[in-house]
Amino acid sequence: GQQVMQIPQYQHVQEGEDFTTYCNSSTTLSNIQWYKQRPGGHPVFLIQLVKSGEVKKQKRLTFQFGEAKKNSSLHITATQTTDVGTYFCAVYSGGSNYKLTFGKGTLLTVNP
Amino acid sequence: DGGITQSPKYLFRKEGQNVTLSCEQNLNHDAMYWYRQDPGQGLRLIYYSQIVNDFQKGDIAEGYSVSREKKESFPLTVTSAQKNPTAFYLCASSIGLGMVFGGDNSPLHFGNGTRLTVT
Protein backbone atom coordinates (compact mmCIF):
# COMPACT_ATOMS: atom_id res chain seq x y z
CA GLY A 1 0.00 0.00 0.00
CA GLN A 2 0.84 3.67 -0.15
CA GLN A 3 3.54 4.75 2.31
CA VAL A 4 4.96 8.07 3.34
CA MET A 5 8.12 8.86 5.26
CA GLN A 6 7.82 11.78 7.64
CA ILE A 7 10.76 13.68 9.14
CA PRO A 8 11.85 14.70 11.63
CA GLN A 9 10.32 12.45 14.28
CA TYR A 10 10.79 15.09 16.98
CA GLN A 11 11.43 18.81 16.95
CA HIS A 12 11.94 21.08 19.93
CA VAL A 13 11.96 24.83 19.36
CA GLN A 14 11.98 28.02 21.33
CA GLU A 15 8.78 29.99 21.10
CA GLY A 16 9.03 32.33 18.14
CA GLU A 17 11.23 30.03 16.06
CA ASP A 18 10.00 28.47 12.84
CA PHE A 19 9.22 24.77 12.36
CA THR A 20 8.97 22.53 9.33
CA THR A 21 7.97 18.89 8.90
CA TYR A 22 8.32 16.95 5.66
CA CYS A 23 6.57 14.00 4.07
CA ASN A 24 8.09 12.04 1.22
CA SER A 25 6.71 9.30 -1.00
CA SER A 26 8.45 7.09 -3.55
CA THR A 27 5.36 7.21 -5.76
CA THR A 28 3.23 10.01 -7.13
CA LEU A 29 0.40 10.96 -4.81
CA SER A 30 -3.09 11.94 -5.87
CA ASN A 31 -3.35 14.19 -2.84
CA ILE A 32 -2.08 14.51 0.71
CA GLN A 33 -3.79 15.43 3.95
CA TRP A 34 -2.34 16.96 7.12
CA TYR A 35 -3.61 16.41 10.67
CA LYS A 36 -2.68 17.77 14.09
CA GLN A 37 -2.98 15.84 17.33
CA ARG A 38 -2.67 17.75 20.59
CA PRO A 39 -1.19 15.86 23.56
CA GLY A 40 -3.84 13.53 24.95
CA GLY A 41 -6.20 14.34 22.09
CA HIS A 42 -7.23 12.94 18.76
CA PRO A 43 -6.06 13.88 15.25
CA VAL A 44 -7.83 16.83 13.69
CA PHE A 45 -7.88 17.45 9.96
CA LEU A 46 -5.99 20.58 8.91
CA ILE A 47 -5.89 20.65 5.13
CA GLN A 48 -5.72 18.69 1.91
CA LEU A 49 -3.40 19.42 -1.02
CA VAL A 50 -4.31 18.20 -4.47
CA LYS A 51 -2.53 20.13 -7.22
CA SER A 52 1.11 19.96 -8.23
CA GLY A 53 3.06 22.81 -6.62
CA GLU A 54 0.07 23.83 -4.52
CA VAL A 55 0.63 26.17 -1.58
CA LYS A 56 -2.03 26.83 1.03
CA LYS A 57 -1.87 29.01 4.12
CA GLN A 58 -3.74 28.96 7.39
CA LYS A 59 -2.58 31.92 9.48
CA ARG A 60 1.01 31.00 10.47
CA LEU A 61 0.85 27.55 8.82
CA THR A 62 1.99 27.08 5.22
CA PHE A 63 1.41 23.81 3.40
CA GLN A 64 3.16 22.89 0.17
CA PHE A 65 2.77 20.05 -2.30
CA GLY A 66 5.77 19.27 -4.47
CA GLU A 67 5.80 19.77 -8.20
CA ALA A 68 6.13 16.03 -8.75
CA LYS A 69 3.45 15.33 -6.10
CA LYS A 70 5.85 13.07 -4.22
CA ASN A 71 6.53 15.30 -1.24
CA SER A 72 4.86 17.82 0.99
CA SER A 73 5.78 20.13 3.82
CA LEU A 74 4.14 21.96 6.68
CA HIS A 75 5.85 25.12 7.88
CA ILE A 76 4.91 27.06 10.98
CA THR A 77 6.17 30.61 11.29
CA ALA A 78 6.95 32.01 14.72
CA THR A 79 5.77 29.04 16.77
CA GLN A 80 3.58 29.51 19.82
CA THR A 81 2.95 27.18 22.75
CA THR A 82 -0.46 26.40 21.23
CA ASP A 83 1.32 24.77 18.29
CA VAL A 84 2.51 21.91 20.50
CA GLY A 85 1.41 18.50 19.25
CA THR A 86 2.07 15.85 16.68
CA TYR A 87 1.64 16.68 13.03
CA PHE A 88 0.79 13.85 10.63
CA CYS A 89 0.60 13.63 6.90
CA ALA A 90 -1.72 11.03 5.40
CA VAL A 91 -2.34 9.61 1.94
CA TYR A 92 -5.04 7.48 0.37
CA SER A 93 -4.34 4.30 -1.52
CA GLY A 94 -5.35 4.44 -5.13
CA GLY A 95 -8.46 3.28 -6.93
CA SER A 96 -11.62 2.68 -4.96
CA ASN A 97 -9.68 1.89 -1.83
CA TYR A 98 -10.58 4.26 0.99
CA LYS A 99 -7.62 3.19 3.07
CA LEU A 100 -5.82 6.21 4.54
CA THR A 101 -2.22 5.64 5.59
CA PHE A 102 -0.55 8.01 8.04
CA GLY A 103 3.07 9.00 8.36
CA LYS A 104 4.64 8.40 11.77
CA GLY A 105 4.24 12.05 12.65
CA THR A 106 6.46 14.84 13.93
CA LEU A 107 6.14 15.72 17.60
CA LEU A 108 6.63 19.45 18.10
CA THR A 109 7.42 20.84 21.53
CA VAL A 110 7.76 24.55 22.15
CA ASN A 111 9.75 26.08 24.98
CA PRO A 112 8.08 29.30 26.17
CA ASP B 1 -23.93 18.39 17.15
CA GLY B 2 -22.72 15.64 14.84
CA GLY B 3 -19.71 13.64 15.83
CA ILE B 4 -18.09 10.35 16.70
CA THR B 5 -18.43 8.83 20.13
CA GLN B 6 -16.02 6.27 21.49
CA SER B 7 -16.61 4.59 24.78
CA PRO B 8 -15.25 4.07 27.27
CA LYS B 9 -12.36 6.54 27.46
CA TYR B 10 -10.28 4.17 29.58
CA LEU B 11 -10.60 0.39 29.66
CA PHE B 12 -8.76 -2.16 31.74
CA ARG B 13 -8.80 -5.89 31.09
CA LYS B 14 -7.02 -8.99 32.20
CA GLU B 15 -4.90 -10.88 29.73
CA GLY B 16 -6.86 -13.60 27.96
CA GLN B 17 -10.15 -11.71 27.87
CA ASN B 18 -11.82 -10.38 24.77
CA VAL B 19 -12.91 -6.76 24.91
CA THR B 20 -15.15 -4.71 22.61
CA LEU B 21 -14.61 -1.02 21.95
CA SER B 22 -17.60 1.02 20.91
CA CYS B 23 -17.70 3.57 18.10
CA GLU B 24 -20.84 5.43 17.06
CA GLN B 25 -21.19 8.27 14.56
CA ASN B 26 -24.13 10.49 13.63
CA LEU B 27 -22.43 12.21 10.71
CA ASN B 28 -24.16 9.98 8.17
CA HIS B 29 -20.74 8.91 6.91
CA ASP B 30 -20.39 5.78 4.83
CA ALA B 31 -16.80 4.91 5.71
CA MET B 32 -15.47 4.05 9.16
CA TYR B 33 -12.01 3.15 10.39
CA TRP B 34 -10.14 1.79 13.38
CA TYR B 35 -6.57 2.87 14.06
CA ARG B 36 -4.17 1.89 16.76
CA GLN B 37 -1.65 4.36 18.12
CA ASP B 38 1.50 3.45 20.01
CA PRO B 39 4.23 5.90 21.04
CA GLY B 40 6.54 6.62 18.10
CA GLN B 41 4.47 4.43 15.75
CA GLY B 42 2.00 6.90 14.39
CA LEU B 43 -1.45 5.61 13.47
CA ARG B 44 -1.75 2.10 12.11
CA LEU B 45 -4.90 0.92 10.37
CA ILE B 46 -6.62 -2.11 11.88
CA TYR B 47 -9.87 -2.43 9.92
CA TYR B 48 -12.01 -0.21 7.76
CA SER B 49 -15.47 -0.33 6.30
CA GLN B 50 -16.71 1.43 3.21
CA ILE B 51 -20.34 0.45 3.60
CA VAL B 52 -22.72 -1.43 5.88
CA ASN B 53 -22.12 -5.19 6.06
CA ASP B 54 -18.70 -4.87 4.44
CA PHE B 55 -15.25 -4.34 5.91
CA GLN B 56 -11.60 -4.90 4.99
CA LYS B 57 -8.47 -5.71 6.91
CA GLY B 58 -5.98 -2.94 7.40
CA ASP B 59 -2.27 -3.28 8.06
CA ILE B 60 -2.47 -4.88 11.51
CA ALA B 61 -5.76 -6.82 11.60
CA GLU B 62 -4.44 -9.95 13.35
CA GLY B 63 -6.05 -10.44 16.74
CA TYR B 64 -8.91 -8.03 16.02
CA SER B 65 -12.44 -8.39 14.66
CA VAL B 66 -15.13 -5.91 13.63
CA SER B 67 -18.72 -5.77 12.47
CA ARG B 68 -20.68 -3.19 10.53
CA GLU B 69 -24.36 -4.06 10.94
CA LYS B 70 -25.47 -0.44 11.05
CA LYS B 71 -24.18 2.63 9.27
CA GLU B 72 -23.73 4.42 12.58
CA SER B 73 -21.79 1.76 14.43
CA PHE B 74 -18.42 0.03 13.94
CA PRO B 75 -17.42 -1.86 17.10
CA LEU B 76 -13.93 -3.32 17.44
CA THR B 77 -13.22 -6.48 19.39
CA VAL B 78 -9.72 -7.00 20.70
CA THR B 79 -9.38 -10.74 21.10
CA SER B 80 -7.09 -12.73 23.35
CA ALA B 81 -5.08 -13.57 20.20
CA GLN B 82 -3.78 -9.99 20.01
CA LYS B 83 -0.29 -10.23 21.50
CA ASN B 84 0.18 -6.60 22.51
CA PRO B 85 -3.30 -5.13 22.99
CA THR B 86 -2.35 -2.24 25.28
CA ALA B 87 -2.64 0.89 23.14
CA PHE B 88 -4.68 3.95 22.28
CA TYR B 89 -7.48 3.06 19.86
CA LEU B 90 -8.98 5.66 17.55
CA CYS B 91 -12.15 5.34 15.54
CA ALA B 92 -12.77 7.61 12.57
CA SER B 93 -15.30 8.16 9.82
CA SER B 94 -15.42 9.87 6.47
CA ILE B 95 -17.94 10.58 3.75
CA GLY B 96 -16.25 7.84 1.78
CA LEU B 97 -16.88 7.60 -1.92
CA GLY B 98 -13.15 7.85 -2.63
CA MET B 99 -12.64 10.91 -4.78
CA VAL B 100 -15.30 13.31 -3.60
CA PHE B 101 -14.23 16.07 -5.91
CA GLY B 102 -11.62 16.16 -8.64
CA GLY B 103 -8.52 14.88 -6.88
CA ASP B 104 -9.95 15.35 -3.41
CA ASN B 105 -10.51 12.67 -0.84
CA SER B 106 -12.77 13.15 2.13
CA PRO B 107 -11.01 13.92 5.43
CA LEU B 108 -11.31 11.71 8.49
CA HIS B 109 -13.21 12.75 11.60
CA PHE B 110 -11.87 11.08 14.72
CA GLY B 111 -13.44 10.13 18.01
CA ASN B 112 -11.72 10.95 21.29
CA GLY B 113 -10.21 7.49 21.53
CA THR B 114 -10.18 4.61 24.00
CA ARG B 115 -7.06 3.86 25.98
CA LEU B 116 -6.95 0.11 26.57
CA THR B 117 -4.69 -1.42 29.18
CA VAL B 118 -4.34 -5.18 29.41
CA THR B 119 -2.46 -6.70 32.34
CSV table of N, CA, C and O in Angstrom, one decimal, chain A residues 33 35 91-93 96-102, chain B residues 4 6 22-23 25 29-36 43-51 55-56 58 66 68 71 73-76 89-98 105-111:
chain,number,residue,atom,x,y,z
A,33,GLN,N,-3.1,14.8,2.9
A,33,GLN,CA,-3.8,15.4,4.0
A,33,GLN,C,-2.8,15.6,5.1
A,33,GLN,O,-1.9,14.9,5.3
A,35,TYR,N,-2.8,16.5,9.4
A,35,TYR,CA,-3.6,16.4,10.7
A,35,TYR,C,-2.7,16.9,11.8
A,35,TYR,O,-1.5,16.7,11.8
A,91,VAL,N,-2.0,9.8,3.4
A,91,VAL,CA,-2.3,9.6,1.9
A,91,VAL,C,-3.3,8.4,1.7
A,91,VAL,O,-3.2,7.4,2.5
A,92,TYR,N,-4.1,8.6,0.7
A,92,TYR,CA,-5.0,7.5,0.4
A,92,TYR,C,-4.4,6.5,-0.6
A,92,TYR,O,-3.6,6.9,-1.5
A,93,SER,N,-4.7,5.3,-0.5
A,93,SER,CA,-4.3,4.3,-1.5
A,93,SER,C,-5.2,4.6,-2.8
A,93,SER,O,-6.2,5.2,-2.7
A,96,SER,N,-10.4,2.5,-5.8
A,96,SER,CA,-11.6,2.7,-5.0
A,96,SER,C,-11.3,2.4,-3.5
A,96,SER,O,-12.3,2.2,-2.7
A,97,ASN,N,-10.1,2.2,-3.2
A,97,ASN,CA,-9.7,1.9,-1.8
A,97,ASN,C,-9.7,3.1,-0.9
A,97,ASN,O,-9.0,4.1,-1.2
A,98,TYR,N,-10.5,3.1,0.1
A,98,TYR,CA,-10.6,4.3,1.0
A,98,TYR,C,-9.6,4.2,2.1
A,98,TYR,O,-9.7,4.9,3.1
A,99,LYS,N,-8.6,3.4,2.0
A,99,LYS,CA,-7.6,3.2,3.1
A,99,LYS,C,-6.7,4.4,3.2
A,99,LYS,O,-6.1,4.8,2.2
A,100,LEU,N,-6.7,5.0,4.3
A,100,LEU,CA,-5.8,6.2,4.5
A,100,LEU,C,-4.6,5.8,5.4
A,100,LEU,O,-4.8,5.3,6.5
A,101,THR,N,-3.4,6.0,4.9
A,101,THR,CA,-2.2,5.6,5.6
A,101,THR,C,-1.5,6.9,6.1
A,101,THR,O,-1.3,7.9,5.4
A,102,PHE,N,-1.2,6.9,7.4
A,102,PHE,CA,-0.5,8.0,8.0
A,102,PHE,C,1.0,7.9,8.1
A,102,PHE,O,1.5,6.7,8.3
B,4,ILE,N,-18.4,11.8,16.5
B,4,ILE,CA,-18.1,10.4,16.7
B,4,ILE,C,-17.9,10.1,18.2
B,4,ILE,O,-17.1,10.9,18.8
B,6,GLN,N,-16.7,7.5,21.1
B,6,GLN,CA,-16.0,6.3,21.5
B,6,GLN,C,-16.2,6.1,23.0
B,6,GLN,O,-16.0,7.0,23.8
B,22,SER,N,-16.4,0.5,21.6
B,22,SER,CA,-17.6,1.0,20.9
B,22,SER,C,-17.2,2.2,20.1
B,22,SER,O,-16.4,3.1,20.5
B,23,CYS,N,-17.9,2.4,18.9
B,23,CYS,CA,-17.7,3.6,18.1
B,23,CYS,C,-19.0,3.8,17.4
B,23,CYS,O,-19.5,3.0,16.7
B,25,GLN,N,-21.3,7.0,15.2
B,25,GLN,CA,-21.2,8.3,14.6
B,25,GLN,C,-22.6,8.7,14.1
B,25,GLN,O,-23.4,7.8,13.6
B,29,HIS,N,-21.9,9.3,7.7
B,29,HIS,CA,-20.7,8.9,6.9
B,29,HIS,C,-20.8,7.4,6.5
B,29,HIS,O,-21.2,6.6,7.3
B,30,ASP,N,-20.4,7.2,5.3
B,30,ASP,CA,-20.4,5.8,4.8
B,30,ASP,C,-19.2,5.0,5.4
B,30,ASP,O,-19.3,3.8,5.7
B,31,ALA,N,-18.0,5.6,5.4
B,31,ALA,CA,-16.8,4.9,5.7
B,31,ALA,C,-16.4,5.1,7.2
B,31,ALA,O,-16.6,6.2,7.7
B,32,MET,N,-15.9,4.0,7.8
B,32,MET,CA,-15.5,4.1,9.2
B,32,MET,C,-14.2,3.3,9.3
B,32,MET,O,-13.9,2.4,8.5
B,33,TYR,N,-13.4,3.7,10.3
B,33,TYR,CA,-12.0,3.1,10.4
B,33,TYR,C,-11.6,2.9,11.9
B,33,TYR,O,-12.1,3.6,12.7
B,34,TRP,N,-10.8,2.0,12.1
B,34,TRP,CA,-10.1,1.8,13.4
B,34,TRP,C,-8.6,1.9,13.2
B,34,TRP,O,-8.0,1.2,12.4
B,35,TYR,N,-8.0,2.7,14.0
B,35,TYR,CA,-6.6,2.9,14.1
B,35,TYR,C,-6.1,2.6,15.5
B,35,TYR,O,-6.8,2.8,16.5
B,36,ARG,N,-4.9,2.1,15.5
B,36,ARG,CA,-4.2,1.9,16.8
B,36,ARG,C,-3.0,2.8,16.8
B,36,ARG,O,-2.3,3.0,15.8
B,43,LEU,N,-0.1,6.3,13.5
B,43,LEU,CA,-1.5,5.6,13.5
B,43,LEU,C,-1.4,4.5,12.5
B,43,LEU,O,-1.0,4.6,11.3
B,44,ARG,N,-1.7,3.3,13.0
B,44,ARG,CA,-1.8,2.1,12.1
B,44,ARG,C,-3.2,1.6,12.0
B,44,ARG,O,-3.9,1.4,12.9
B,45,LEU,N,-3.5,1.3,10.7
B,45,LEU,CA,-4.9,0.9,10.4
B,45,LEU,C,-5.2,-0.5,10.7
B,45,LEU,O,-4.5,-1.4,10.3
B,46,ILE,N,-6.2,-0.8,11.5
B,46,ILE,CA,-6.6,-2.1,11.9
B,46,ILE,C,-7.7,-2.7,10.9
B,46,ILE,O,-7.4,-3.7,10.3
B,47,TYR,N,-8.8,-2.0,10.8
B,47,TYR,CA,-9.9,-2.4,9.9
B,47,TYR,C,-10.5,-1.2,9.4
B,47,TYR,O,-10.5,-0.1,10.0
B,48,TYR,N,-11.2,-1.3,8.3
B,48,TYR,CA,-12.0,-0.2,7.8
B,48,TYR,C,-13.2,-0.8,7.0
B,48,TYR,O,-13.2,-1.9,6.5
B,49,SER,N,-14.2,0.1,6.9
B,49,SER,CA,-15.5,-0.3,6.3
B,49,SER,C,-16.0,0.8,5.4
B,49,SER,O,-16.1,1.9,5.8
B,50,GLN,N,-16.2,0.4,4.2
B,50,GLN,CA,-16.7,1.4,3.2
B,50,GLN,C,-18.2,1.6,3.2
B,50,GLN,O,-18.8,2.6,2.8
B,51,ILE,N,-18.9,0.5,3.7
B,51,ILE,CA,-20.3,0.5,3.6
B,51,ILE,C,-20.8,-0.6,4.6
B,51,ILE,O,-20.1,-1.5,5.0
B,55,PHE,N,-16.4,-4.9,5.3
B,55,PHE,CA,-15.3,-4.3,5.9
B,55,PHE,C,-14.0,-5.1,5.4
B,55,PHE,O,-14.1,-6.2,4.9
B,56,GLN,N,-12.9,-4.4,5.5
B,56,GLN,CA,-11.6,-4.9,5.0
B,56,GLN,C,-10.5,-4.8,6.1
B,56,GLN,O,-10.6,-3.9,6.9
B,58,GLY,N,-7.0,-3.9,7.6
B,58,GLY,CA,-6.0,-2.9,7.4
B,58,GLY,C,-4.6,-3.6,7.5
B,58,GLY,O,-4.4,-4.7,7.2
B,66,VAL,N,-14.2,-7.0,13.7
B,66,VAL,CA,-15.1,-5.9,13.6
B,66,VAL,C,-16.4,-6.4,13.1
B,66,VAL,O,-16.5,-7.5,12.5
B,68,ARG,N,-20.1,-4.4,11.0
B,68,ARG,CA,-20.7,-3.2,10.5
B,68,ARG,C,-22.1,-3.5,10.2
B,68,ARG,O,-22.5,-3.5,9.0
B,71,LYS,N,-25.0,1.6,9.8
B,71,LYS,CA,-24.2,2.6,9.3
B,71,LYS,C,-23.5,3.4,10.4
B,71,LYS,O,-22.4,3.9,10.3
B,73,SER,N,-22.6,2.5,13.4
B,73,SER,CA,-21.8,1.8,14.4
B,73,SER,C,-20.7,0.9,13.8
B,73,SER,O,-21.0,0.2,12.8
B,74,PHE,N,-19.5,0.8,14.4
B,74,PHE,CA,-18.4,0.0,13.9
B,74,PHE,C,-17.6,-0.4,15.1
B,74,PHE,O,-16.5,0.0,15.4
B,75,PRO,N,-18.1,-1.4,15.9
B,75,PRO,CA,-17.4,-1.9,17.1
B,75,PRO,C,-16.2,-2.7,16.8
B,75,PRO,O,-16.2,-3.5,15.8
B,76,LEU,N,-15.2,-2.6,17.6
B,76,LEU,CA,-13.9,-3.3,17.4
B,76,LEU,C,-13.7,-4.3,18.6
B,76,LEU,O,-13.8,-3.8,19.8
B,89,TYR,N,-6.7,3.4,21.0
B,89,TYR,CA,-7.5,3.1,19.9
B,89,TYR,C,-8.4,4.2,19.4
B,89,TYR,O,-9.1,4.8,20.2
B,90,LEU,N,-8.2,4.5,18.1
B,90,LEU,CA,-9.0,5.7,17.6
B,90,LEU,C,-9.9,5.2,16.5
B,90,LEU,O,-9.5,4.5,15.6
B,91,CYS,N,-11.2,5.6,16.6
B,91,CYS,CA,-12.1,5.3,15.5
B,91,CYS,C,-12.3,6.6,14.7
B,91,CYS,O,-12.2,7.7,15.2
B,92,ALA,N,-12.6,6.5,13.4
B,92,ALA,CA,-12.8,7.6,12.6
B,92,ALA,C,-13.8,7.3,11.5
B,92,ALA,O,-14.1,6.1,11.2
B,93,SER,N,-14.4,8.3,10.9
B,93,SER,CA,-15.3,8.2,9.8
B,93,SER,C,-15.0,9.2,8.8
B,93,SER,O,-14.4,10.2,9.0
B,94,SER,N,-15.5,8.9,7.6
B,94,SER,CA,-15.4,9.9,6.5
B,94,SER,C,-16.6,9.7,5.5
B,94,SER,O,-17.3,8.6,5.6
B,95,ILE,N,-16.8,10.7,4.7
B,95,ILE,CA,-17.9,10.6,3.7
B,95,ILE,C,-17.8,9.3,2.9
B,95,ILE,O,-18.7,8.7,2.5
B,96,GLY,N,-16.5,9.0,2.6
B,96,GLY,CA,-16.3,7.8,1.8
B,96,GLY,C,-16.3,8.2,0.3
B,96,GLY,O,-15.9,9.4,0.0
B,97,LEU,N,-16.7,7.4,-0.5
B,97,LEU,CA,-16.9,7.6,-1.9
B,97,LEU,C,-15.6,7.9,-2.6
B,97,LEU,O,-15.6,8.4,-3.7
B,98,GLY,N,-14.4,7.6,-2.0
B,98,GLY,CA,-13.2,7.8,-2.6
B,98,GLY,C,-13.0,9.3,-3.0
B,98,GLY,O,-13.0,10.2,-2.2
B,105,ASN,N,-10.0,13.8,-1.6
B,105,ASN,CA,-10.5,12.7,-0.8
B,105,ASN,C,-11.1,13.2,0.4
B,105,ASN,O,-10.6,14.2,1.0
B,106,SER,N,-12.1,12.6,0.9
B,106,SER,CA,-12.8,13.1,2.1
B,106,SER,C,-11.9,13.0,3.4
B,106,SER,O,-11.2,12.0,3.5
B,107,PRO,N,-11.8,14.0,4.2
B,107,PRO,CA,-11.0,13.9,5.4
B,107,PRO,C,-11.6,13.0,6.5
B,107,PRO,O,-12.8,12.7,6.4
B,108,LEU,N,-10.8,12.6,7.4
B,108,LEU,CA,-11.3,11.7,8.5
B,108,LEU,C,-11.7,12.6,9.7
B,108,LEU,O,-11.0,13.6,10.0
B,109,HIS,N,-12.8,12.2,10.3
B,109,HIS,CA,-13.2,12.8,11.6
B,109,HIS,C,-13.0,11.7,12.7
B,109,HIS,O,-13.5,10.6,12.5
B,110,PHE,N,-12.2,12.0,13.7
B,110,PHE,CA,-11.9,11.1,14.7
B,110,PHE,C,-12.7,11.2,16.0
B,110,PHE,O,-13.1,12.3,16.3
B,111,GLY,N,-12.9,10.1,16.7
B,111,GLY,CA,-13.4,10.1,18.0
B,111,GLY,C,-12.3,10.5,19.0
B,111,GLY,O,-11.2,10.7,18.6
